[in-house]
CSV table of C-alpha atoms in Angstrom, one decimal:
chain,number,residue,atom,x,y,z
A,1,GLU,CA,0.0,0.0,0.0
A,2,THR,CA,1.4,3.4,-1.0
A,3,LEU,CA,0.6,6.2,1.5
A,4,SER,CA,1.3,9.9,1.5
A,5,LEU,CA,3.5,11.1,4.4
A,6,ALA,CA,0.4,12.8,5.9
A,7,ASP,CA,-1.5,9.5,5.9
A,8,CYS,CA,1.4,7.6,7.2
A,9,PHE,CA,1.9,10.1,10.0
A,10,GLU,CA,-1.8,9.9,11.0
A,11,ARG,CA,-1.7,6.1,11.1
A,12,LEU,CA,1.5,6.0,13.1
A,13,ALA,CA,0.4,8.7,15.6
A,14,ASP,CA,-2.5,6.5,16.6
A,15,SER,CA,-0.4,3.3,16.9
A,16,PRO,CA,0.2,2.0,20.4
A,17,THR,CA,3.8,1.0,19.3
A,18,THR,CA,4.8,4.5,18.3
A,19,SER,CA,6.5,6.9,20.8
A,20,ARG,CA,5.4,10.5,20.3
A,21,ALA,CA,6.6,13.8,21.5
A,22,ASP,CA,5.0,17.3,21.1
A,23,VAL,CA,7.5,19.8,19.9
A,24,PRO,CA,7.1,23.5,19.1
A,25,ASP,CA,4.8,23.8,16.1
A,26,GLY,CA,4.7,20.0,15.6
A,27,MET,CA,5.1,16.5,16.7
A,28,LEU,CA,7.8,13.9,16.5
A,29,LEU,CA,7.1,10.2,16.1
A,30,ALA,CA,9.4,7.2,16.7
A,31,PRO,CA,7.6,4.2,15.2
A,32,GLN,CA,8.6,0.6,15.9
A,33,GLY,CA,8.8,-2.0,13.2
A,34,ILE,CA,8.0,0.2,10.2
A,35,GLU,CA,10.0,0.0,7.0
A,36,ILE,CA,10.0,2.5,4.1
A,37,LEU,CA,11.1,2.1,0.5
A,38,SER,CA,14.6,3.4,0.2
A,39,PHE,CA,17.7,3.3,-2.2
A,40,ASP,CA,21.2,2.3,-1.2
A,41,ARG,CA,24.4,3.9,-2.5
A,42,ALA,CA,24.5,1.4,-5.5
A,43,GLY,CA,21.0,2.6,-6.6
A,44,ARG,CA,19.2,-0.5,-5.6
A,45,SER,CA,15.8,-0.4,-3.9
A,46,CYS,CA,15.6,-1.8,-0.3
A,47,LEU,CA,13.4,-1.5,2.7
A,48,ARG,CA,14.9,0.3,5.7
A,49,PRO,CA,13.6,1.2,9.2
A,50,LEU,CA,11.7,4.4,9.5
A,51,THR,CA,13.4,5.8,12.7
A,52,HIS,CA,11.4,9.0,13.0
A,53,LEU,CA,8.7,10.9,11.3
A,54,ALA,CA,8.1,14.6,12.2
A,55,ARG,CA,5.3,16.9,11.3
A,56,ARG,CA,5.5,20.7,11.8
A,57,GLN,CA,4.2,24.0,10.6
A,58,TYR,CA,6.5,25.7,8.2
A,59,ASP,CA,6.2,29.3,7.2
A,60,GLY,CA,9.3,29.8,5.1
A,61,PRO,CA,10.0,29.5,1.4
A,62,MET,CA,9.0,26.3,-0.4
A,63,VAL,CA,9.5,24.9,-3.9
A,64,ARG,CA,7.0,22.9,-6.0
A,65,ILE,CA,9.0,20.6,-8.3
A,66,GLU,CA,7.3,19.1,-11.3
A,67,THR,CA,8.9,16.5,-13.6
A,68,ASP,CA,8.1,14.9,-16.8
A,69,GLY,CA,5.8,12.0,-16.3
A,70,GLY,CA,3.5,14.0,-14.1
A,71,ARG,CA,5.5,13.6,-10.8
A,72,PHE,CA,5.5,16.4,-8.4
A,73,LEU,CA,6.8,17.2,-4.9
A,74,THR,CA,6.6,20.3,-2.7
A,75,VAL,CA,9.5,20.7,-0.3
A,76,THR,CA,11.3,23.5,1.8
A,77,ASP,CA,13.7,25.4,-0.4
A,78,GLN,CA,16.6,23.9,1.7
A,79,HIS,CA,15.5,20.3,1.3
A,80,PRO,CA,18.3,18.1,0.0
A,81,MET,CA,17.4,16.6,-3.3
A,82,LEU,CA,19.1,13.8,-5.1
A,83,VAL,CA,20.2,14.6,-8.6
A,84,TRP,CA,21.6,12.2,-11.2
A,85,GLU,CA,24.6,13.7,-12.9
A,86,ALA,CA,27.7,12.3,-14.5
A,87,GLY,CA,26.7,8.8,-13.8
A,88,ARG,CA,26.2,9.2,-10.0
A,89,THR,CA,23.9,10.9,-7.5
A,90,ALA,CA,24.7,14.3,-6.1
A,91,VAL,CA,22.8,16.2,-3.4
A,92,ARG,CA,21.5,19.7,-4.2
A,93,LEU,CA,19.2,22.0,-2.2
A,94,ALA,CA,15.7,22.3,-3.8
A,95,ARG,CA,16.2,26.0,-4.3
A,96,ASP,CA,19.3,25.2,-6.5
A,97,LEU,CA,17.6,22.8,-8.9
A,98,GLN,CA,17.5,23.8,-12.5
A,99,MET,CA,15.1,23.0,-15.4
A,100,GLY,CA,16.2,19.7,-17.0
A,101,ASP,CA,18.0,18.3,-13.8
A,102,LEU,CA,17.5,14.6,-13.6
A,103,LEU,CA,15.9,13.3,-10.4
A,104,PRO,CA,16.0,9.6,-9.5
A,105,CYS,CA,12.7,7.9,-9.5
A,106,THR,CA,11.5,4.3,-9.1
A,107,ARG,CA,11.2,1.8,-12.0
A,108,THR,CA,11.4,-2.0,-12.5
A,109,PRO,CA,15.0,-3.0,-12.9
A,110,ARG,CA,16.1,-4.2,-16.3
A,111,HIS,CA,18.8,-6.6,-15.1
A,112,GLU,CA,20.6,-7.5,-11.8
A,113,ASP,CA,23.5,-5.1,-12.2
A,114,ALA,CA,21.4,-2.1,-13.2
A,115,PRO,CA,20.2,0.5,-10.8
A,116,ASP,CA,16.6,0.1,-9.7
A,117,PHE,CA,15.8,3.6,-10.7
A,118,ALA,CA,15.1,5.7,-13.8
A,119,THR,CA,15.3,9.5,-13.9
A,120,ALA,CA,12.7,12.2,-14.4
A,121,ALA,CA,13.6,15.6,-15.7
A,122,VAL,CA,12.6,18.7,-13.8
A,123,ARG,CA,10.2,20.6,-16.1
A,124,ALA,CA,8.8,23.3,-13.7
A,125,LEU,CA,9.9,24.9,-10.5
A,126,SER,CA,7.6,27.3,-8.7
A,127,PRO,CA,7.4,29.0,-5.3
A,128,ALA,CA,4.9,27.5,-2.9
A,129,ALA,CA,3.3,28.8,0.3
A,130,GLY,CA,4.4,27.6,3.7
A,131,GLN,CA,2.4,24.7,5.1
A,132,VAL,CA,2.7,21.6,7.1
A,133,VAL,CA,5.9,19.6,6.3
A,134,TYR,CA,6.8,16.1,7.1
A,135,SER,CA,10.4,14.9,7.7
A,136,PRO,CA,11.1,11.2,7.7
A,137,GLU,CA,14.4,9.8,9.0
A,138,VAL,CA,15.4,6.5,7.4
A,139,ALA,CA,18.2,4.3,8.9
A,140,ASP,CA,21.4,3.6,7.0
A,141,THR,CA,20.6,4.9,3.5
A,142,HIS,CA,19.1,8.3,4.5
A,143,THR,CA,16.8,8.2,1.4
A,144,PHE,CA,13.2,7.5,0.9
A,145,VAL,CA,10.7,7.2,-2.0
A,146,THR,CA,7.9,9.7,-2.2
A,147,SER,CA,4.4,8.6,-3.1
A,148,PHE,CA,5.0,9.8,-6.7
A,149,GLY,CA,8.1,7.6,-6.9
A,150,LEU,CA,10.8,10.3,-6.6
A,151,VAL,CA,13.8,9.3,-4.6
A,152,THR,CA,14.8,12.0,-2.1
A,153,HIS,CA,17.2,12.5,0.7
A,154,ASN,CA,16.4,12.8,4.5
A,155,CYS,CA,16.3,16.3,5.8
A,156,ILE,CA,19.0,15.7,8.4
A,157,PRO,CA,21.6,16.9,8.8
A,158,ILE,CA,21.1,19.6,6.2
A,159,ASP,CA,17.8,21.2,7.3
A,160,PRO,CA,18.8,23.4,10.3
A,161,PHE,CA,15.2,24.3,11.0
A,162,TYR,CA,14.4,20.7,11.8
A,163,LEU,CA,17.3,20.6,14.3
A,164,THR,CA,16.2,23.8,15.9
A,165,TRP,CA,12.6,22.7,16.7
A,166,LYS,CA,13.7,19.2,17.5
A,167,ALA,CA,16.1,20.5,20.2
């Protein structure tokens, strides 16, 4: 079952096996026994433990990223995004993305040695209004797959706002 982060947060917040903490402008969950689709450094899909999931109000600049194939994602302008360039992944802040940048996304692997991902080209970048944001933390790989199939990086340690309100 594919869930949005909002739906996942609501389900986990009500689970008796999830620890939760109220924090300024939000809530931090520490679920037990939940795995999330992720990608390892070799570009292979894997399931990894979801160690934390945070929800908070965010009033700063955000970016709506649209790709070919109809994928889209709205993130803070400082969210670390994975970009495929020169045959490897690089990390770039959302505000620094350019039209045509290639973002990794899920696909069925063609053969065993091939990465489990394809790429989707950025076709539109637009400012978005502040809203509720969700920050998942994934063990080991520090990546997760969004509900639209885009592979993205955890917010930590790059997002200093997350660290501020978590403290």
